[in-house]
Coordinates of C-alpha atoms in Angstrom, one line a residue:
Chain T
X1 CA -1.3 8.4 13.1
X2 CA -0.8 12.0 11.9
X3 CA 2.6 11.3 10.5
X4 CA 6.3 12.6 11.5
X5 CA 6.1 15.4 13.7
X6 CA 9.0 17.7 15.0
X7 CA 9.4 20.3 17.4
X8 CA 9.3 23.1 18.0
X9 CA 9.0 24.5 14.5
X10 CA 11.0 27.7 14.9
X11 CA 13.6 28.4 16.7
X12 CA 15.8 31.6 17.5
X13 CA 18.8 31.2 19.9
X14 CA 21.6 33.4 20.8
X15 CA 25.1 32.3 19.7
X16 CA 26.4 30.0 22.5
X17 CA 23.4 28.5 24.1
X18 CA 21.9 25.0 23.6
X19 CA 19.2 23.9 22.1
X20 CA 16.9 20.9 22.0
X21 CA 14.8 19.7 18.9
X22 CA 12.0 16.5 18.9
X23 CA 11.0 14.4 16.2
X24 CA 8.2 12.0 16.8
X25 CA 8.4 9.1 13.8
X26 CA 5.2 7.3 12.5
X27 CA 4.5 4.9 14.5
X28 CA 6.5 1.2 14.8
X29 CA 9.1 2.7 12.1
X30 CA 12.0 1.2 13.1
X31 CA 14.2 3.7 11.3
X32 CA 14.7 7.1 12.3
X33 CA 17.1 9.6 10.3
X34 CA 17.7 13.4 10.7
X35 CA 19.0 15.9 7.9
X36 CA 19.9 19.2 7.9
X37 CA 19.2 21.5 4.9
X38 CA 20.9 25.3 4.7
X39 CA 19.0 27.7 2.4
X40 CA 19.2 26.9 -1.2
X41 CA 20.7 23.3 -1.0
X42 CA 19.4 19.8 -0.5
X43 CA 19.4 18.3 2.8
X44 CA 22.2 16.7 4.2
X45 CA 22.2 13.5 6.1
X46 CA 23.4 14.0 10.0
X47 CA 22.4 10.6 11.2
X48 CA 20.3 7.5 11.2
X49 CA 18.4 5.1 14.2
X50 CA 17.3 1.5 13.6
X51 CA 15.2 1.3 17.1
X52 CA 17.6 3.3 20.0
X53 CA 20.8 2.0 18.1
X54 CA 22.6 4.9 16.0
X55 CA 24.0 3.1 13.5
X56 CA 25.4 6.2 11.4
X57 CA 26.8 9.3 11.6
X58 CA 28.1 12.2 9.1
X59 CA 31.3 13.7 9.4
X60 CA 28.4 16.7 9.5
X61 CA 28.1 16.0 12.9
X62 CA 30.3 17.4 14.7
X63 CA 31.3 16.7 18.5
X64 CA 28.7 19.9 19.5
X65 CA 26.1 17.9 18.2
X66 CA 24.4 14.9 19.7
X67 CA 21.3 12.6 18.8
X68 CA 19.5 10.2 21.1
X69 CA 16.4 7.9 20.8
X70 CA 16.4 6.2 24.2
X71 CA 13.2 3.9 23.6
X72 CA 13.3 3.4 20.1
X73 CA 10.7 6.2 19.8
X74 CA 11.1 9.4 19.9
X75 CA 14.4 11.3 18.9
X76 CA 16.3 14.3 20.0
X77 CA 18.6 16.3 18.5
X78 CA 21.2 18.5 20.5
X79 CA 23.1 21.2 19.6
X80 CA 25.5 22.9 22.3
X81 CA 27.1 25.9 22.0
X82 CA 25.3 26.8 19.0
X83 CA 27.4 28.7 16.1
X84 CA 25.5 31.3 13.4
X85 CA 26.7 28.4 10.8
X86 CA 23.9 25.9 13.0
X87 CA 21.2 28.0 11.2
X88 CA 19.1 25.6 9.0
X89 CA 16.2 24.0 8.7
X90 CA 16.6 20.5 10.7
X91 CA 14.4 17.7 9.2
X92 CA 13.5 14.4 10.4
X93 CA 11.9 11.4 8.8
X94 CA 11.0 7.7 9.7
X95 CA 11.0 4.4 7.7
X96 CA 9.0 1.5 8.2
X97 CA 10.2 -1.9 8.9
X98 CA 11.6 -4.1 6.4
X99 CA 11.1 -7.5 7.7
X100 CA 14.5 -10.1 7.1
X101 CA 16.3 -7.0 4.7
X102 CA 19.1 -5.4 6.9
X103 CA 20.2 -1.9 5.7
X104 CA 18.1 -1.4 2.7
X105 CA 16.5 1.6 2.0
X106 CA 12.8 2.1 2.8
X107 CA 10.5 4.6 1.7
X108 CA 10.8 7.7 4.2
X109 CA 8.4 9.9 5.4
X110 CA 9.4 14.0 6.3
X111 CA 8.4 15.8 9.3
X112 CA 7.7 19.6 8.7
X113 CA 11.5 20.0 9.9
X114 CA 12.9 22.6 12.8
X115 CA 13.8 26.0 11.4
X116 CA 16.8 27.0 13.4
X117 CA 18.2 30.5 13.5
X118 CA 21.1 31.3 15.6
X119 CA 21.6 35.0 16.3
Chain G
X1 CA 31.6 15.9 -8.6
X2 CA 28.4 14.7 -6.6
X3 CA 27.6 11.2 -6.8
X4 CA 24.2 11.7 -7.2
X5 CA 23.9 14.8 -10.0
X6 CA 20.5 16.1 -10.9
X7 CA 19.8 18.3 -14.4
X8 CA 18.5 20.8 -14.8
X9 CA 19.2 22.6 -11.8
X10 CA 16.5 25.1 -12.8
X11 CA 13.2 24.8 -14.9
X12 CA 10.7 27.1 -15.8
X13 CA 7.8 26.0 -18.0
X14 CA 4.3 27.2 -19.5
X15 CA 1.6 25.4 -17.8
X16 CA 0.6 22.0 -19.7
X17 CA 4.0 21.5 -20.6
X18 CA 5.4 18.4 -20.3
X19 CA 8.3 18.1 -18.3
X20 CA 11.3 16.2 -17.8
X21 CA 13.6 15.9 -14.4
X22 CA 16.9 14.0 -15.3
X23 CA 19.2 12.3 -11.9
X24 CA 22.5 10.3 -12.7
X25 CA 24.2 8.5 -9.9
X26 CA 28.0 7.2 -10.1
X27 CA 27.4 4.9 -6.6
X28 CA 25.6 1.4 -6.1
X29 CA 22.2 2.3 -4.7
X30 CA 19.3 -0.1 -3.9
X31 CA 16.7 2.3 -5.0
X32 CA 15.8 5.5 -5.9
X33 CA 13.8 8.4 -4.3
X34 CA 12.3 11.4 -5.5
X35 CA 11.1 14.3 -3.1
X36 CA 9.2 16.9 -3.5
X37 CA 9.9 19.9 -1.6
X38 CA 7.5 23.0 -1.7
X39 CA 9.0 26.7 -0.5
X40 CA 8.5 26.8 3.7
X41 CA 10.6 23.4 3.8
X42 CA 7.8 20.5 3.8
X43 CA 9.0 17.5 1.8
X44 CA 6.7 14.8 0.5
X45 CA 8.0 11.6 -1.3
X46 CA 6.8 11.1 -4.4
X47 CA 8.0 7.8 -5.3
X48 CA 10.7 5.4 -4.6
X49 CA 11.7 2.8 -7.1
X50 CA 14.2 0.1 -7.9
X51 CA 13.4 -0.8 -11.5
X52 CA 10.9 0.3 -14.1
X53 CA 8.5 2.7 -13.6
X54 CA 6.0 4.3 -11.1
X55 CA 3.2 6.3 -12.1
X56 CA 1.1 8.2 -9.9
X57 CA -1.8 10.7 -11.2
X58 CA 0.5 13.4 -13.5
X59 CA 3.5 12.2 -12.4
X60 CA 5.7 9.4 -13.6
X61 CA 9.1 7.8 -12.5
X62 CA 11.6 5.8 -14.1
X63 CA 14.7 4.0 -13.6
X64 CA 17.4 2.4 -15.5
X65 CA 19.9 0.8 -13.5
X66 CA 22.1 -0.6 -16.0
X67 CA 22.7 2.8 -17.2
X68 CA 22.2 4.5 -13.7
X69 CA 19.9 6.8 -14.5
X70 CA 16.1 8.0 -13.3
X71 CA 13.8 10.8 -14.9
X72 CA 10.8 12.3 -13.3
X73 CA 8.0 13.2 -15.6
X74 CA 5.5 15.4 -14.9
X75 CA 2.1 15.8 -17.9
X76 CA 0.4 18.6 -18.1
X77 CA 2.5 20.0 -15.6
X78 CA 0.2 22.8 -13.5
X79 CA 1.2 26.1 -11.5
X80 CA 1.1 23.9 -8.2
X81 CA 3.3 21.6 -9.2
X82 CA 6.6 24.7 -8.6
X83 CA 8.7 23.4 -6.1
X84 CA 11.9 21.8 -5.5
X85 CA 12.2 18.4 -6.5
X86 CA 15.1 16.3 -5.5
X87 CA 16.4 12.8 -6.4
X88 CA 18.3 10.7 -3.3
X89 CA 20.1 7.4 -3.6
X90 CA 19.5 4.8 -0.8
X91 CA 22.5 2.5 -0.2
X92 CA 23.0 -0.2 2.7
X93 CA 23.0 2.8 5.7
X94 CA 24.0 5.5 3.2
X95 CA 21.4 8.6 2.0
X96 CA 22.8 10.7 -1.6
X97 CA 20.6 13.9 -1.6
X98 CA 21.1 15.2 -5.0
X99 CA 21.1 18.8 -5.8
X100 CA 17.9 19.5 -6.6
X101 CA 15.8 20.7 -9.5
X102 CA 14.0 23.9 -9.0
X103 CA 10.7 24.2 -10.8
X104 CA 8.5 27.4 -11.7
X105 CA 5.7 26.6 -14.0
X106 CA 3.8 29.9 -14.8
X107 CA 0.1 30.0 -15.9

C-alpha cells in the first residue's frame, strides 16, 4: 500500500462549472476525512467518513459542496457551480481502525491533496 | 480567539539551533497531533500523543494535559527541517487545526 492518494493533483476550472476530486485512503481505514487549506492558513476540516457513513460536517460546507464514499472506500468530493473563493488546495486523509473506541482520534495519514484553482 | 493557538507563528533559526514549537488548547481533546507540512502542500504526521512524550530521531513531542499544553522540539535543527508545522486537537468527531508555525532554519 502506497498510502492516501488523491486526484487529480491540479486542477483549473472556469467559474461556474463542476468539478470532481478522488481520494483513495490506505487501505481497511475505516475513517476518511477531507480538509481544505487556502494559501497561508492551516487546513480546515470539511468533513469526516467512518466506512460510507458521513458522520460530520463543517458549516465550511456549503450546500454547493457534496462528499460521498459509497463502499466505504474510496471518497469523492463535489463542488458545483464552482466560485473563485473554491480555490485551495483540497486534502484528504485516512485513519485506521480503532477497535471497541467510538469517535476517538486516530493517527491520520495525508494524501498529496488537490490544488484547485477556479478562474 | 482559536481554541487551539500555536506560538510562534514565525521562526527563523541558525542551523543546530535548538528549537522550541509551543500549542495551547482551551477544548477537551483526546490527543494531540503535530503535522508537518513542507511548501507544495504535502503533510506528514509527526507524532500524535496523549500524555508524556514521543521522541523520534531530532524531534521530540510533549504533552501536559493538566495544563493543556504540547511543545515540539526539534535538536540540532537542520536546513530541511523549514516547513510549516502545525499542532491539531482530536476530540470525539471534532479536528482543531491550529495556526501553524512557520519555520526557516538557514545554514
Amino acid at each position: 500500500d502506497t498510502g492516501v492518494s488523491q486526484n487529480p493533483r491540479h486542477k483549473i476550472t472556469k467559474r461556474g462549472q463542476n468539478v470532481t476530486f478522488r481520494c483513495d485512503p490506505i487501505s481497511e481505514h475505516n475513517r476518511l476525512y477531507w480538509y481544505r487549506q487556502t494559501l497561508g492558513q492551516g487546513p480546515e476540516f470539511l468533513t469526516y467518513f467512518q466506512n460510507e457513513a458521513q458522520l460530520e460536517k463543517s458549516r465550511l460546507l456549503s450546500d454547493r459542496f457534496s462528499a460521498e464514499r459509497p463502499k466505504g472506500s474510496f471518497s469523492t468530493l463535489e463542488i458545483q457551480r464552482t466560485e473563485q473563493g473554491d480555490s485551495a488546495m483540497y486534502l484528504c486523509a485516512s485513519s485506521p481502525r480503532v477497535r471497541g473506541v467510538r469517535g476517538s482520534y486516530n493517527e491520520q495519514f495525508f494524501g498529496p491533496g488537490t490544488r484547485l484553482t477556479v478562474l | 480567539k482559536n481554541e487551539v493557538e500555536q506560538s510562534p507563528q514565525n521562526l527563523t533559526a541558525q542551523e543546530g539551533e535548538f528549537i522550541t514549537i509551543n500549542c495551547s488548547y482551551s477544548v477537551g481533546i483526546s490527543a494531540l497531533h503535530w503535522l508537518q507540512q513542507h511548501p507544495g502542500g504535502g503533510i506528514v504526521s509527526l507524532f500524535m500523543l496523549s500524555s508524556g512524550k514521543k521522541k523520534h530521531g531530532r524531534l521530540i513531542a510533549t504533552i501536559n494535559i493538566q495544563e493543556k499544553h504540547s511543545s515540539l522540539h526539534i535538536t540540532a535543527s537542520h536546513p530541511r527541517d523549514s516547513a510549516v508545522y502545525i499542532c491539531v486537537g482530536g476530540a470525539t468527531n471534532k479536528l482543531i487545526f491550529g495556526t501553524g508555525t512557520l519555520l526557516a532554519v538557514q545554514p
